[in-house]
Each structure stands twice: as structure tokens, then as C-alpha cells.
mmCIF file of N, CA and C in Angstrom:
data_model
loop_
_atom_site.group_PDB
_atom_site.id
_atom_site.type_symbol
_atom_site.label_atom_id
_atom_site.label_comp_id
_atom_site.label_asym_id
_atom_site.label_seq_id
_atom_site.Cartn_x
_atom_site.Cartn_y
_atom_site.Cartn_z
ATOM 1 N N MET N 1 0.851 -1.175 0.000
ATOM 2 C CA MET N 1 0.000 0.000 0.000
ATOM 3 C C MET N 1 0.897 1.238 0.000
ATOM 4 N N THR N 2 0.661 2.136 -0.919
ATOM 5 C CA THR N 2 1.439 3.373 -0.956
ATOM 6 C C THR N 2 0.678 4.475 -0.251
ATOM 7 N N MET N 3 1.414 5.319 0.423
ATOM 8 C CA MET N 3 0.826 6.443 1.152
ATOM 9 C C MET N 3 0.714 7.637 0.214
ATOM 10 N N PRO N 4 -0.326 8.462 0.370
ATOM 11 C CA PRO N 4 -0.421 9.680 -0.438
ATOM 12 C C PRO N 4 0.703 10.633 -0.056
ATOM 13 N N PRO N 5 1.086 11.515 -0.973
ATOM 14 C CA PRO N 5 2.167 12.456 -0.651
ATOM 15 C C PRO N 5 1.749 13.402 0.469
ATOM 16 N N ALA N 6 2.720 13.795 1.264
ATOM 17 C CA ALA N 6 2.452 14.751 2.345
ATOM 18 C C ALA N 6 2.112 16.109 1.749
ATOM 19 N N VAL N 7 1.235 16.834 2.419
ATOM 20 C CA VAL N 7 0.873 18.178 1.980
ATOM 21 C C VAL N 7 1.045 19.136 3.147
ATOM 22 N N SER N 8 1.198 20.401 2.831
ATOM 23 C CA SER N 8 1.296 21.406 3.884
ATOM 24 C C SER N 8 -0.081 21.660 4.467
ATOM 25 N N VAL N 9 -0.122 22.285 5.634
ATOM 26 C CA VAL N 9 -1.398 22.619 6.267
ATOM 27 C C VAL N 9 -2.206 23.518 5.346
ATOM 28 N N ALA N 10 -1.550 24.490 4.704
ATOM 29 C CA ALA N 10 -2.263 25.409 3.802
ATOM 30 C C ALA N 10 -2.908 24.640 2.659
ATOM 31 N N GLU N 11 -2.206 23.665 2.096
ATOM 32 C CA GLU N 11 -2.772 22.872 1.007
ATOM 33 C C GLU N 11 -3.926 22.011 1.502
ATOM 34 N N ALA N 12 -3.790 21.459 2.681
ATOM 35 C CA ALA N 12 -4.831 20.588 3.232
ATOM 36 C C ALA N 12 -6.099 21.364 3.545
ATOM 37 N N MET N 13 -5.978 22.653 3.869
ATOM 38 C CA MET N 13 -7.140 23.451 4.244
ATOM 39 C C MET N 13 -7.781 24.145 3.045
ATOM 40 N N GLU N 14 -7.256 23.934 1.860
ATOM 41 C CA GLU N 14 -7.785 24.608 0.680
ATOM 42 C C GLU N 14 -8.663 23.644 -0.110
ATOM 43 N N ILE N 15 -9.856 24.088 -0.470
ATOM 44 C CA ILE N 15 -10.756 23.263 -1.272
ATOM 45 C C ILE N 15 -10.674 23.727 -2.719
ATOM 46 N N ARG N 16 -10.575 22.772 -3.595
ATOM 47 C CA ARG N 16 -10.491 23.077 -5.025
ATOM 48 C C ARG N 16 -11.877 22.891 -5.648
ATOM 49 N N PRO N 17 -12.247 23.698 -6.628
ATOM 50 C CA PRO N 17 -13.629 23.748 -7.115
ATOM 51 C C PRO N 17 -14.203 22.460 -7.678
ATOM 52 N N ASN N 18 -13.432 21.605 -8.312
ATOM 53 C CA ASN N 18 -13.988 20.414 -8.947
ATOM 54 C C ASN N 18 -13.901 19.175 -8.079
ATOM 55 N N GLU N 19 -13.559 19.325 -6.820
ATOM 56 C CA GLU N 19 -13.484 18.193 -5.915
ATOM 57 C C GLU N 19 -14.757 18.143 -5.070
ATOM 58 N N PRO N 20 -15.238 16.937 -4.763
ATOM 59 C CA PRO N 20 -16.474 16.832 -3.974
ATOM 60 C C PRO N 20 -16.283 17.332 -2.541
ATOM 61 N N LEU N 21 -17.319 17.932 -2.022
ATOM 62 C CA LEU N 21 -17.298 18.405 -0.645
ATOM 63 C C LEU N 21 -18.001 17.394 0.246
ATOM 64 N N VAL N 22 -17.530 17.233 1.460
ATOM 65 C CA VAL N 22 -18.164 16.338 2.415
ATOM 66 C C VAL N 22 -19.207 17.129 3.178
ATOM 67 N N GLY N 23 -20.392 16.590 3.311
ATOM 68 C CA GLY N 23 -21.454 17.271 4.051
ATOM 69 C C GLY N 23 -22.191 18.263 3.172
ATOM 70 N N SER N 24 -23.365 18.646 3.638
ATOM 71 C CA SER N 24 -24.170 19.572 2.846
ATOM 72 C C SER N 24 -24.515 20.827 3.629
ATOM 73 N N GLY N 25 -23.937 20.996 4.799
ATOM 74 C CA GLY N 25 -24.302 22.115 5.663
ATOM 75 C C GLY N 25 -23.604 23.417 5.342
ATOM 76 N N GLY N 26 -22.721 23.438 4.395
ATOM 77 C CA GLY N 26 -22.010 24.659 4.088
ATOM 78 C C GLY N 26 -20.827 24.862 5.018
ATOM 79 N N MET N 27 -20.086 25.922 4.768
ATOM 80 C CA MET N 27 -18.852 26.167 5.507
ATOM 81 C C MET N 27 -18.933 27.384 6.419
ATOM 82 N N ASP N 28 -20.054 28.088 6.448
ATOM 83 C CA ASP N 28 -20.152 29.314 7.243
ATOM 84 C C ASP N 28 -19.789 29.104 8.709
ATOM 85 N N LEU N 29 -20.285 28.031 9.307
ATOM 86 C CA LEU N 29 -19.994 27.772 10.715
ATOM 87 C C LEU N 29 -18.509 27.488 10.915
ATOM 88 N N HIS N 30 -17.909 26.740 10.003
ATOM 89 C CA HIS N 30 -16.480 26.464 10.079
ATOM 90 C C HIS N 30 -15.680 27.772 9.997
ATOM 91 N N PHE N 31 -16.076 28.651 9.086
ATOM 92 C CA PHE N 31 -15.378 29.929 8.953
ATOM 93 C C PHE N 31 -15.484 30.734 10.244
ATOM 94 N N ARG N 32 -16.668 30.737 10.872
ATOM 95 C CA ARG N 32 -16.840 31.452 12.146
ATOM 96 C C ARG N 32 -15.915 30.886 13.215
ATOM 97 N N ILE N 33 -15.728 29.574 13.199
ATOM 98 C CA ILE N 33 -14.831 28.944 14.167
ATOM 99 C C ILE N 33 -13.406 29.423 13.955
ATOM 100 N N TYR N 34 -12.936 29.381 12.725
ATOM 101 C CA TYR N 34 -11.574 29.848 12.444
ATOM 102 C C TYR N 34 -11.416 31.311 12.849
ATOM 103 N N GLU N 35 -12.409 32.128 12.537
ATOM 104 C CA GLU N 35 -12.340 33.550 12.891
ATOM 105 C C GLU N 35 -12.356 33.755 14.402
ATOM 106 N N SER N 36 -12.992 32.852 15.155
ATOM 107 C CA SER N 36 -12.974 32.936 16.621
ATOM 108 C C SER N 36 -11.559 32.810 17.173
ATOM 109 N N PHE N 37 -10.698 32.138 16.438
ATOM 110 C CA PHE N 37 -9.298 31.993 16.831
ATOM 111 C C PHE N 37 -8.437 33.121 16.267
ATOM 112 N N GLY N 38 -9.057 34.069 15.569
ATOM 113 C CA GLY N 38 -8.320 35.184 14.992
ATOM 114 C C GLY N 38 -7.787 34.909 13.599
ATOM 115 N N ASP N 39 -8.119 33.742 13.037
ATOM 116 C CA ASP N 39 -7.653 33.394 11.694
ATOM 117 C C ASP N 39 -8.392 34.217 10.646
ATOM 118 N N GLN N 40 -7.799 34.286 9.458
ATOM 119 C CA GLN N 40 -8.428 34.990 8.344
ATOM 120 C C GLN N 40 -8.859 33.974 7.301
ATOM 121 N N VAL N 41 -10.090 34.115 6.818
ATOM 122 C CA VAL N 41 -10.619 33.248 5.771
ATOM 123 C C VAL N 41 -10.703 34.055 4.492
ATOM 124 N N HIS N 42 -10.105 33.518 3.437
ATOM 125 C CA HIS N 42 -10.120 34.187 2.138
ATOM 126 C C HIS N 42 -10.910 33.328 1.153
ATOM 127 N N LEU N 43 -11.948 33.912 0.555
ATOM 128 C CA LEU N 43 -12.775 33.225 -0.433
ATOM 129 C C LEU N 43 -12.529 33.826 -1.801
ATOM 130 N N ASP N 44 -12.471 32.961 -2.818
ATOM 131 C CA ASP N 44 -12.393 33.449 -4.191
ATOM 132 C C ASP N 44 -12.977 32.384 -5.110
ATOM 133 N N GLY N 45 -12.869 32.577 -6.388
ATOM 134 C CA GLY N 45 -13.449 31.648 -7.345
ATOM 135 C C GLY N 45 -12.844 30.257 -7.293
ATOM 136 N N ALA N 46 -11.653 30.126 -6.729
ATOM 137 C CA ALA N 46 -10.980 28.831 -6.657
ATOM 138 C C ALA N 46 -11.336 28.060 -5.391
ATOM 139 N N GLY N 47 -12.022 28.692 -4.440
ATOM 140 C CA GLY N 47 -12.350 28.023 -3.187
ATOM 141 C C GLY N 47 -12.080 28.926 -2.006
ATOM 142 N N TYR N 48 -11.536 28.361 -0.957
ATOM 143 C CA TYR N 48 -11.213 29.166 0.217
ATOM 144 C C TYR N 48 -9.869 28.748 0.791
ATOM 145 N N GLN N 49 -9.302 29.651 1.567
ATOM 146 C CA GLN N 49 -8.047 29.385 2.242
ATOM 147 C C GLN N 49 -8.115 30.018 3.621
ATOM 148 N N VAL N 50 -7.613 29.305 4.617
ATOM 149 C CA VAL N 50 -7.594 29.807 5.985
ATOM 150 C C VAL N 50 -6.153 30.112 6.354
ATOM 151 N N ARG N 51 -5.927 31.345 6.808
ATOM 152 C CA ARG N 51 -4.585 31.734 7.251
ATOM 153 C C ARG N 51 -4.603 31.883 8.764
ATOM 154 N N ARG N 52 -3.718 31.170 9.389
ATOM 155 C CA ARG N 52 -3.633 31.157 10.849
ATOM 156 C C ARG N 52 -3.249 32.528 11.378
ATOM 157 N N ALA N 53 -3.852 32.891 12.499
ATOM 158 C CA ALA N 53 -3.556 34.170 13.155
ATOM 159 C C ALA N 53 -2.099 34.193 13.598
ATOM 160 N N GLY N 54 -1.540 35.379 13.654
ATOM 161 C CA GLY N 54 -0.147 35.523 14.066
ATOM 162 C C GLY N 54 0.065 35.315 15.554
ATOM 163 N N SER N 55 -0.951 35.581 16.353
ATOM 164 C CA SER N 55 -0.813 35.414 17.801
ATOM 165 C C SER N 55 -1.853 34.425 18.305
ATOM 166 N N ARG N 56 -1.560 33.818 19.436
ATOM 167 C CA ARG N 56 -2.462 32.821 20.023
ATOM 168 C C ARG N 56 -3.494 33.491 20.921
ATOM 169 N N MET N 57 -4.677 32.905 20.948
ATOM 170 C CA MET N 57 -5.726 33.359 21.853
ATOM 171 C C MET N 57 -5.480 32.715 23.211
ATOM 172 N N ARG N 58 -5.835 33.423 24.285
ATOM 173 C CA ARG N 58 -5.683 32.834 25.627
ATOM 174 C C ARG N 58 -6.721 31.742 25.854
ATOM 175 N N ALA N 59 -7.936 31.964 25.391
ATOM 176 C CA ALA N 59 -9.022 30.988 25.489
ATOM 177 C C ALA N 59 -10.078 31.370 24.460
ATOM 178 N N VAL N 60 -10.817 30.384 23.986
ATOM 179 C CA VAL N 60 -11.863 30.635 22.991
ATOM 180 C C VAL N 60 -13.153 29.966 23.454
ATOM 181 N N GLU N 61 -14.252 30.706 23.347
ATOM 182 C CA GLU N 61 -15.583 30.176 23.632
ATOM 183 C C GLU N 61 -16.422 30.355 22.380
ATOM 184 N N ILE N 62 -17.021 29.262 21.922
ATOM 185 C CA ILE N 62 -17.787 29.291 20.676
ATOM 186 C C ILE N 62 -19.177 28.721 20.939
ATOM 187 N N GLY N 63 -20.205 29.449 20.503
ATOM 188 C CA GLY N 63 -21.576 28.970 20.578
ATOM 189 C C GLY N 63 -21.974 28.363 19.247
ATOM 190 N N LEU N 64 -22.378 27.102 19.263
ATOM 191 C CA LEU N 64 -22.815 26.424 18.044
ATOM 192 C C LEU N 64 -24.338 26.468 17.963
ATOM 193 N N PRO N 65 -24.897 27.041 16.880
ATOM 194 C CA PRO N 65 -26.347 27.183 16.768
ATOM 195 C C PRO N 65 -27.074 25.878 16.434
ATOM 196 N N PHE N 66 -26.323 24.854 16.022
ATOM 197 C CA PHE N 66 -26.899 23.546 15.729
ATOM 198 C C PHE N 66 -25.785 22.507 15.835
ATOM 199 N N ARG N 67 -26.170 21.242 15.907
ATOM 200 C CA ARG N 67 -25.180 20.183 16.027
ATOM 201 C C ARG N 67 -24.405 20.047 14.728
ATOM 202 N N SER N 68 -23.105 20.044 14.833
ATOM 203 C CA SER N 68 -22.256 19.885 13.654
ATOM 204 C C SER N 68 -20.989 19.151 14.066
ATOM 205 N N ARG N 69 -20.903 17.901 13.656
ATOM 206 C CA ARG N 69 -19.713 17.122 13.978
ATOM 207 C C ARG N 69 -18.478 17.754 13.347
ATOM 208 N N GLY N 70 -18.583 18.180 12.091
ATOM 209 C CA GLY N 70 -17.440 18.765 11.399
ATOM 210 C C GLY N 70 -16.951 20.047 12.055
ATOM 211 N N ALA N 71 -17.887 20.923 12.438
ATOM 212 C CA ALA N 71 -17.507 22.177 13.086
ATOM 213 C C ALA N 71 -16.905 21.920 14.459
ATOM 214 N N THR N 72 -17.429 20.926 15.171
ATOM 215 C CA THR N 72 -16.886 20.582 16.485
ATOM 216 C C THR N 72 -15.458 20.075 16.348
ATOM 217 N N VAL N 73 -15.231 19.191 15.387
ATOM 218 C CA VAL N 73 -13.884 18.666 15.162
ATOM 219 C C VAL N 73 -12.940 19.785 14.722
ATOM 220 N N ALA N 74 -13.403 20.669 13.841
ATOM 221 C CA ALA N 74 -12.566 21.793 13.400
ATOM 222 C C ALA N 74 -12.159 22.655 14.587
ATOM 223 N N ALA N 75 -13.103 22.938 15.487
ATOM 224 C CA ALA N 75 -12.800 23.762 16.660
ATOM 225 C C ALA N 75 -11.809 23.059 17.584
ATOM 226 N N MET N 76 -12.017 21.766 17.806
ATOM 227 C CA MET N 76 -11.122 21.033 18.694
ATOM 228 C C MET N 76 -9.713 20.943 18.126
ATOM 229 N N LEU N 77 -9.601 20.650 16.846
ATOM 230 C CA LEU N 77 -8.279 20.565 16.230
ATOM 231 C C LEU N 77 -7.581 21.919 16.214
ATOM 232 N N ARG N 78 -8.352 22.963 15.946
ATOM 233 C CA ARG N 78 -7.765 24.312 15.932
ATOM 234 C C ARG N 78 -7.262 24.692 17.317
ATOM 235 N N ALA N 79 -8.003 24.309 18.360
ATOM 236 C CA ALA N 79 -7.574 24.582 19.735
ATOM 237 C C ALA N 79 -6.299 23.802 20.069
ATOM 238 N N VAL N 80 -6.211 22.572 19.606
ATOM 239 C CA VAL N 80 -5.020 21.757 19.860
ATOM 240 C C VAL N 80 -3.790 22.386 19.218
ATOM 241 N N ILE N 81 -3.941 22.906 17.999
ATOM 242 C CA ILE N 81 -2.808 23.514 17.301
ATOM 243 C C ILE N 81 -2.169 24.615 18.142
ATOM 244 N N ASP N 82 -3.006 25.435 18.776
ATOM 245 C CA ASP N 82 -2.497 26.553 19.575
ATOM 246 C C ASP N 82 -2.420 26.257 21.069
ATOM 247 N N ARG N 83 -2.753 25.026 21.457
ATOM 248 C CA ARG N 83 -2.794 24.682 22.895
ATOM 249 C C ARG N 83 -3.647 25.699 23.654
ATOM 250 N N CYS N 84 -4.821 25.937 23.092
ATOM 251 C CA CYS N 84 -5.729 26.972 23.587
ATOM 252 C C CYS N 84 -6.936 26.325 24.267
ATOM 253 N N PRO N 85 -7.269 26.733 25.496
ATOM 254 C CA PRO N 85 -8.488 26.220 26.121
ATOM 255 C C PRO N 85 -9.711 26.578 25.271
ATOM 256 N N LEU N 86 -10.602 25.612 25.090
ATOM 257 C CA LEU N 86 -11.781 25.780 24.236
ATOM 258 C C LEU N 86 -13.026 25.400 25.000
ATOM 259 N N THR N 87 -14.056 26.255 24.888
ATOM 260 C CA THR N 87 -15.373 25.945 25.421
ATOM 261 C C THR N 87 -16.365 25.999 24.269
ATOM 262 N N LEU N 88 -17.066 24.890 24.054
ATOM 263 C CA LEU N 88 -18.126 24.818 23.035
ATOM 264 C C LEU N 88 -19.458 24.817 23.757
ATOM 265 N N ILE N 89 -20.373 25.685 23.297
ATOM 266 C CA ILE N 89 -21.678 25.826 23.925
ATOM 267 C C ILE N 89 -22.749 25.623 22.872
ATOM 268 N N SER N 90 -23.771 24.856 23.210
ATOM 269 C CA SER N 90 -24.924 24.706 22.338
ATOM 270 C C SER N 90 -25.877 25.862 22.597
ATOM 271 N N VAL N 91 -26.170 26.633 21.576
ATOM 272 C CA VAL N 91 -27.061 27.796 21.738
ATOM 273 C C VAL N 91 -28.404 27.555 21.048
ATOM 274 N N THR N 92 -28.780 26.288 20.910
ATOM 275 C CA THR N 92 -30.059 25.970 20.257
ATOM 276 C C THR N 92 -31.199 26.086 21.226
#
């Protein structure tokens, strides 16, 4: 079994237009999560790219308006990257 080639974080976080997307809920909630960490989201005709904030947040609290496994995982992984305490709240 051959392993796929390694990619950078920037490449892994970029969606290309002709590739299938997982889920049908859209990316707005994911973008809000990244922005909660101070990251910048750039959208254009080719897709989107997330640029990590230059400084770390001391702690992040995010209210999720509905259940989203993908958004929850994105928030948890983003918190791990910065070793940032994270609180997720259901606001439904």
C-alpha cells in the first residue's frame, strides 16, 4: 500500500472547485470557528483558504447554533494547534 504524498497545512485546508465536498451544511460555521481563533478566511473563485492568526488566543468560547460534527472537530483541532483552552456551547 502506498501512502499519499504529504501536503502542507495550507494545502490541506484549501478546497479546489472540482473536488467533492463532504457534508451539505455549508462552511459558514467552520469559517466562524476559524475567525474565533483570529484566523483569516479568504474566499475566491478557486475556493477558500484559511490563514492562521499571528498570535495565540488565551481561550476561545464558541456557541454552536446547531449540532455539527465537522464544526466541532474543526474547533477542537484548531484549539489543539495553539494549545488553547476551548469551550463549546450549544445555543439551540
